[in-house]
PDB file of C-alpha atoms in Angstrom:
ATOM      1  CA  UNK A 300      51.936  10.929 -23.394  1.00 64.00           C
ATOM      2  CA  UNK A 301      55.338   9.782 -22.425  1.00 77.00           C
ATOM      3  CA  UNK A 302      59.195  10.711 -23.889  1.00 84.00           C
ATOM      4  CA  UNK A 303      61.460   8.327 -22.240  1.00 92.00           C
ATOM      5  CA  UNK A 304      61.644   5.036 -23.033  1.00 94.00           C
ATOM      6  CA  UNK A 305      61.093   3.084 -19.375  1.00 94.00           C
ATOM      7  CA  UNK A 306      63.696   0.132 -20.445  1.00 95.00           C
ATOM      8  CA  UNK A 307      66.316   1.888 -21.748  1.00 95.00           C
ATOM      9  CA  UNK A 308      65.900   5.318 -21.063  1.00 95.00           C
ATOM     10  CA  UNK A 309      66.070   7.666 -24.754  1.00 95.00           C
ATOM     11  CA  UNK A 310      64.151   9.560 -25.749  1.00 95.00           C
ATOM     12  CA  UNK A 311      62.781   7.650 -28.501  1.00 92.00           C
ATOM     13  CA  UNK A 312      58.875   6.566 -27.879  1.00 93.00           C
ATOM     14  CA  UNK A 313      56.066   6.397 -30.148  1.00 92.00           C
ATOM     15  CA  UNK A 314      52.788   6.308 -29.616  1.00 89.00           C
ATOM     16  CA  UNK A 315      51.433   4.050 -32.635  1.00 88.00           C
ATOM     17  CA  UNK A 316      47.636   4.076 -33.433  1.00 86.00           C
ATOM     18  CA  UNK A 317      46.626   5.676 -30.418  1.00 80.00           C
ATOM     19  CA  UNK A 318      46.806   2.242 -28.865  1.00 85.00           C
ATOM     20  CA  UNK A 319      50.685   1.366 -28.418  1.00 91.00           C
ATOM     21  CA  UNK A 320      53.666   2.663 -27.062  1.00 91.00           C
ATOM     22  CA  UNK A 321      57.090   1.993 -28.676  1.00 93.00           C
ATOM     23  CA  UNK A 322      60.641   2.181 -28.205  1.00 95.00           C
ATOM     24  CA  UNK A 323      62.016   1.513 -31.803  1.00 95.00           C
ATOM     25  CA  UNK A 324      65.776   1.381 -29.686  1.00 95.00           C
ATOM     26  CA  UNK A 325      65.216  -1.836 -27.269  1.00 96.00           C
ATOM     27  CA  UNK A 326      61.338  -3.472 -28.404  1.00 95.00           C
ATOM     28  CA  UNK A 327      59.536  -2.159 -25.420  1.00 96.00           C
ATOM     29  CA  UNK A 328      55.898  -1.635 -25.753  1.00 95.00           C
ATOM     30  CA  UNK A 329      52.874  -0.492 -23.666  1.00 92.00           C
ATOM     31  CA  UNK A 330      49.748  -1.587 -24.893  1.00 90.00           C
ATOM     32  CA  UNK A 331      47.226   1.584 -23.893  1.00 83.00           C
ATOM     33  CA  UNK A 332      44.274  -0.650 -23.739  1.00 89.00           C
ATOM     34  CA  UNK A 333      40.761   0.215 -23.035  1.00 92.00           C
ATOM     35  CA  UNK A 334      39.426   1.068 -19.236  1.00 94.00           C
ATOM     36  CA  UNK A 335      36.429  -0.421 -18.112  1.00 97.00           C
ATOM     37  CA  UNK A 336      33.406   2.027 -16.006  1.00 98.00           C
ATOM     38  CA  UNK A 337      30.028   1.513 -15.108  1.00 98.00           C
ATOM     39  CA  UNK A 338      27.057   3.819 -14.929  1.00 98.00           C
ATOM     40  CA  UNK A 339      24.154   3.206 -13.251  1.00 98.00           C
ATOM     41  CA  UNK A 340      20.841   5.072 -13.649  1.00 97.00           C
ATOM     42  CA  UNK A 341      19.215   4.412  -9.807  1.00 97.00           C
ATOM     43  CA  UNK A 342      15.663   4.905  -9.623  1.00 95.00           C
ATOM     44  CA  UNK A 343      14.372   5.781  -5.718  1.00 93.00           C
ATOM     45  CA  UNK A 344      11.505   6.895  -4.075  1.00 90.00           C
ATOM     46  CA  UNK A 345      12.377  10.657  -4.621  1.00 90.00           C
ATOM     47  CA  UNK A 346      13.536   9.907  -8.365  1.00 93.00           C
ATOM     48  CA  UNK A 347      15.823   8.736 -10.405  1.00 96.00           C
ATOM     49  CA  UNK A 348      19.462   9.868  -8.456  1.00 96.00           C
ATOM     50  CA  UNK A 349      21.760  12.273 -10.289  1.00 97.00           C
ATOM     51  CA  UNK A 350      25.398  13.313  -8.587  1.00 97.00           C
ATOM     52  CA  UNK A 351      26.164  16.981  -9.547  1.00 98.00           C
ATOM     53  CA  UNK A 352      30.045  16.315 -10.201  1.00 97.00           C
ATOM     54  CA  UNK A 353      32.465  17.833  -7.431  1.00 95.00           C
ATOM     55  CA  UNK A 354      35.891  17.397  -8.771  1.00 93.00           C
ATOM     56  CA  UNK A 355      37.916  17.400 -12.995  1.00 93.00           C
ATOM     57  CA  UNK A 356      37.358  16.265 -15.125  1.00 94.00           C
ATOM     58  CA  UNK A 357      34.286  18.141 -15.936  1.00 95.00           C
ATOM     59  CA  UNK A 358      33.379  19.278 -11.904  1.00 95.00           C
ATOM     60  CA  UNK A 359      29.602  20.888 -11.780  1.00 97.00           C
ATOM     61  CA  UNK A 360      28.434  19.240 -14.825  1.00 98.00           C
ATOM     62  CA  UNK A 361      25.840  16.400 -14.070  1.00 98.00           C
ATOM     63  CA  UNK A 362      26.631  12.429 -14.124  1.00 98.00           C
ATOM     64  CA  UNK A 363      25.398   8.971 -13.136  1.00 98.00           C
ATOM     65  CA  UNK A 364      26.621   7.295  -9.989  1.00 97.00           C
ATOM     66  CA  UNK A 365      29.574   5.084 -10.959  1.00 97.00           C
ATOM     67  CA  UNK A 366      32.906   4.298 -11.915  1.00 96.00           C
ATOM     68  CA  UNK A 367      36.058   2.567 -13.082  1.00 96.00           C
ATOM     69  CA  UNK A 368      35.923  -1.231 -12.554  1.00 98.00           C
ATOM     70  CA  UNK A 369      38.809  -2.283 -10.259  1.00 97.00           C
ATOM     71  CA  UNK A 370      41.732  -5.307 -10.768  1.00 96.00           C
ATOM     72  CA  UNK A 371      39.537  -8.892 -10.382  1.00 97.00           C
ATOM     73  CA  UNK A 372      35.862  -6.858  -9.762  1.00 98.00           C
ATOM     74  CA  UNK A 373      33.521  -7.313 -12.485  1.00 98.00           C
ATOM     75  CA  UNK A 374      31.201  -4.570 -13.740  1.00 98.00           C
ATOM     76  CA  UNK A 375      28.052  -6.001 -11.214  1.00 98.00           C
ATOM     77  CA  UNK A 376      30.796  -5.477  -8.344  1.00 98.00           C
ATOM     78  CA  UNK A 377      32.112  -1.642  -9.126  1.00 98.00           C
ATOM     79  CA  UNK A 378      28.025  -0.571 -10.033  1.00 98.00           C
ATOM     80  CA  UNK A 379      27.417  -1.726  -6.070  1.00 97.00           C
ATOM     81  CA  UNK A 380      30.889  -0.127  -4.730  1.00 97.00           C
ATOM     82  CA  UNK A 381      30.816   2.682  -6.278  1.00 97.00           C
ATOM     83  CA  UNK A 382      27.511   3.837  -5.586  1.00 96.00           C
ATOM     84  CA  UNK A 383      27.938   2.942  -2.042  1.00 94.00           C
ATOM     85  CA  UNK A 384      31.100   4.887  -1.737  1.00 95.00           C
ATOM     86  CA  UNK A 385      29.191   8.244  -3.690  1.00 95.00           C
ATOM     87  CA  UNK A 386      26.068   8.289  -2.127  1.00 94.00           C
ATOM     88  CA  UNK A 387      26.122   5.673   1.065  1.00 92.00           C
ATOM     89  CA  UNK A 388      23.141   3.329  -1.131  1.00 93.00           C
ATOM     90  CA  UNK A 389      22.621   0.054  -1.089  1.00 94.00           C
ATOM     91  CA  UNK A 390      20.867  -1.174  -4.677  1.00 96.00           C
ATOM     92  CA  UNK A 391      18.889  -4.148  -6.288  1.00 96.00           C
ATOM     93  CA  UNK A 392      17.527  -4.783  -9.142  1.00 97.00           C
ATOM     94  CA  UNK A 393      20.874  -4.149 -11.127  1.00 98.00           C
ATOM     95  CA  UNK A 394      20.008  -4.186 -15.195  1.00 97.00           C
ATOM     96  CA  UNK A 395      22.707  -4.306 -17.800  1.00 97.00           C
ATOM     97  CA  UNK A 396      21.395  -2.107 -20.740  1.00 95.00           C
ATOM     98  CA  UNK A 397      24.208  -1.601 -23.217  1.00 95.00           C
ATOM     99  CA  UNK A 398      27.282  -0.011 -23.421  1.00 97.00           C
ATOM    100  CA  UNK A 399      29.137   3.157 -25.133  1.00 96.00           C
ATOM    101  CA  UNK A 400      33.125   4.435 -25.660  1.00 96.00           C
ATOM    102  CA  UNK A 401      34.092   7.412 -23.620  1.00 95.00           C
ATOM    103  CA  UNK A 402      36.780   9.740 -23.691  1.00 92.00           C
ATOM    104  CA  UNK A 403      38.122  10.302 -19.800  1.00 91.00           C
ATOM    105  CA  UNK A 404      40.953  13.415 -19.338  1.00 89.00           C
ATOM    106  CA  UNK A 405      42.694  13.132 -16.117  1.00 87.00           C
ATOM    107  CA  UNK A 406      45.884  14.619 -14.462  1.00 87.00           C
ATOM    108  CA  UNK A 407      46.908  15.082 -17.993  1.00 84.00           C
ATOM    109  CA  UNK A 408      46.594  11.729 -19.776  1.00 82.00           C
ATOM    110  CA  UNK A 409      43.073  10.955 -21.624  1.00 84.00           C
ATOM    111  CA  UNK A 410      41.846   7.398 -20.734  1.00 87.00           C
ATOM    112  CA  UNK A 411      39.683   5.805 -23.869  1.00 91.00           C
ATOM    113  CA  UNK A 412      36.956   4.167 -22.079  1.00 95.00           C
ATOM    114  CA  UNK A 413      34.036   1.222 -22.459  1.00 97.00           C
ATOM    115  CA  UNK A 414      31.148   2.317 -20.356  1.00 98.00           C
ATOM    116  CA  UNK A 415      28.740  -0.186 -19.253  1.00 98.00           C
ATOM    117  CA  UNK A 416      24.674   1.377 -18.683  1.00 98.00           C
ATOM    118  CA  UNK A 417      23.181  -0.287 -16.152  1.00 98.00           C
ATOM    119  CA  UNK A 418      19.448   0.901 -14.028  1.00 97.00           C
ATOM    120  CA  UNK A 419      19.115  -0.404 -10.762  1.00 97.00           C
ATOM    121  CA  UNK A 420      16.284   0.560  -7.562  1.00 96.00           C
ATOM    122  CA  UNK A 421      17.721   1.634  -4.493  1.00 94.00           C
ATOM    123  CA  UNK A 422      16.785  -0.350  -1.138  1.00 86.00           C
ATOM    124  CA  UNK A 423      17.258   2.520   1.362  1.00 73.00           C
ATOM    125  CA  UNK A 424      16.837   6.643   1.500  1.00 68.00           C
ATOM    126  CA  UNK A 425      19.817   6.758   4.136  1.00 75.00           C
ATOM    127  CA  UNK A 426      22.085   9.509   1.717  1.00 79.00           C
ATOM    128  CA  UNK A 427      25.610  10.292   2.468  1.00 84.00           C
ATOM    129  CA  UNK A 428      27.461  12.063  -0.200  1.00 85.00           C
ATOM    130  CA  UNK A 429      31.186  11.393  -1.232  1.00 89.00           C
ATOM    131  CA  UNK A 430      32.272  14.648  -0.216  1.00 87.00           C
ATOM    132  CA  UNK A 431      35.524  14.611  -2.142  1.00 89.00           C
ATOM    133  CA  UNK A 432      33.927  13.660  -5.560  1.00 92.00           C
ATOM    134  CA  UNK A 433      30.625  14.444  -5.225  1.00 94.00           C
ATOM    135  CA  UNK A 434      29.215  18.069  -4.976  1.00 96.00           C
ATOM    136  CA  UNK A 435      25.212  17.013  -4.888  1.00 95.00           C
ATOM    137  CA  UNK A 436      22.757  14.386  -4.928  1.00 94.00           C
ATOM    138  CA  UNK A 437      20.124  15.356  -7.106  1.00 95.00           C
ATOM    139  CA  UNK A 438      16.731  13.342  -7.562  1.00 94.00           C
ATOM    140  CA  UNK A 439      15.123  14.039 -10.591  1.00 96.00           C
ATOM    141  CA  UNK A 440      11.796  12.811 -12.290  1.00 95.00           C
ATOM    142  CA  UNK A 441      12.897  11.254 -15.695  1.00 93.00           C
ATOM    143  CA  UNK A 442      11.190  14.578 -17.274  1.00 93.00           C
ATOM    144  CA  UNK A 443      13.455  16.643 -15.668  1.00 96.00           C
ATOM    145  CA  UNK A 444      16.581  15.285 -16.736  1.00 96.00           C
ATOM    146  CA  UNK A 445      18.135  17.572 -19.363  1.00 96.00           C
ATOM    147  CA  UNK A 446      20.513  15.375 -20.908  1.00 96.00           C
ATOM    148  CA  UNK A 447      22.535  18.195 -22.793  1.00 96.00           C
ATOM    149  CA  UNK A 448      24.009  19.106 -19.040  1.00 97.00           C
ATOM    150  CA  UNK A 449      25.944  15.573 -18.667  1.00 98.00           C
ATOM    151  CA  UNK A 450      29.469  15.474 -18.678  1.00 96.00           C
ATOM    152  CA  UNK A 451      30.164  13.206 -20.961  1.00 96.00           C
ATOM    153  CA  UNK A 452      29.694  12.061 -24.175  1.00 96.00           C
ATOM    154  CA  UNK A 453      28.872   8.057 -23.114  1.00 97.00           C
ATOM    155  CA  UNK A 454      26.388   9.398 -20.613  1.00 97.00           C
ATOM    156  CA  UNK A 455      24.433  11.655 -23.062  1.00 97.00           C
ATOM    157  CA  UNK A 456      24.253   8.795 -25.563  1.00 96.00           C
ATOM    158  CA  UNK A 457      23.020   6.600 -22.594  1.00 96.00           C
ATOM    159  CA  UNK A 458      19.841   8.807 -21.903  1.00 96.00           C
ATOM    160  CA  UNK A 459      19.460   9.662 -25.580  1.00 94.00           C
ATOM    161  CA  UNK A 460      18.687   5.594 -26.147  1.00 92.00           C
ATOM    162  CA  UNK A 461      17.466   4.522 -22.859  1.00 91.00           C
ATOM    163  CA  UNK A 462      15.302   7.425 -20.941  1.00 88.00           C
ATOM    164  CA  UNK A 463      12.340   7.309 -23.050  1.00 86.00           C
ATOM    165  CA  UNK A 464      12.301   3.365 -22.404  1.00 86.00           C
ATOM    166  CA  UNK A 465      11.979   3.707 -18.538  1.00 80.00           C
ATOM    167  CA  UNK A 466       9.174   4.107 -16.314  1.00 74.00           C
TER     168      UNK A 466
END
């Protein structure tokens, strides 16, 4: 992850656990703590909505609307942001179903994640796709969705436990 100690500048970190950074030299540590995402399984008119990924990690592969929860937002927030900002929806409805860990490679450093499952109904069909993240809006019927082409690992778990369960 990183060499040089930020306080006192030699080379002398460790990455403890795969949880804690440490400078044995001065005391600093890091704490690498957990990132928090949401998912969100949005059921419209046309089907249930599925982004076809446009950017790494993992660009083509399928995914959920969603992402990382922001400074003072909570998880209820980032599901309505950030599937505003990928597909220009508005949603209601919003159901917490349960969460999973996640692994999250980016630029180089992999982010251990929580992600939070949530299903929610859109309230308009006006689309506009986040063209720098998002290649394609799909909208699938819930037998259509072939899990095993998910990007990740949280995701695939998600539908494993959950699809069968919704109408």
């Amino acid at each position: 992850m990183f060499t040089y100690c930020p306080q006192c500048g030699k080379e002398s970190l460790i990455f403890e656990n795969n949880r804690k950074l440490h400078c044995p030299e001065c005391g600093f540590s890091l704490y690498h703590n957990i990132a928090a995402a949401v998912s969100v399984l949005v059921k419209s008119e046309k089907g249930y909505i599925i982004l076809k990924r446009g950017k790494e990690p993992a660009s083509g592969m399928l995914d959920l609307p969603g992402g990382f929860i922001d400074p003072e937002e909570s998880a209820e927030e980032a599901c309505h942001r950030e599937i505003l900002e990928e597909t220009g929806l508005r949603i209601e409805n919003l159901n917490y179903l349960g969460s999973a860990p996640n692994i999250y490679p980016y630029k180089g450093v992999t982010y251990n994640t929580c992600d939070l499952f949530f299903t929610a109904e859109c309230l308009e069909a006006d689309f506009r796709r986040q063209e720098e993240e998002i290649e394609e809006i799909l909208f699938l019927k819930k037998e259509d969705i072939k899990i095993d082409r998910f990007a990740f690992d949280s995701v695939k778990y998600f539908l494993n436990h959950y699809l069968n369960k919704l109408p």
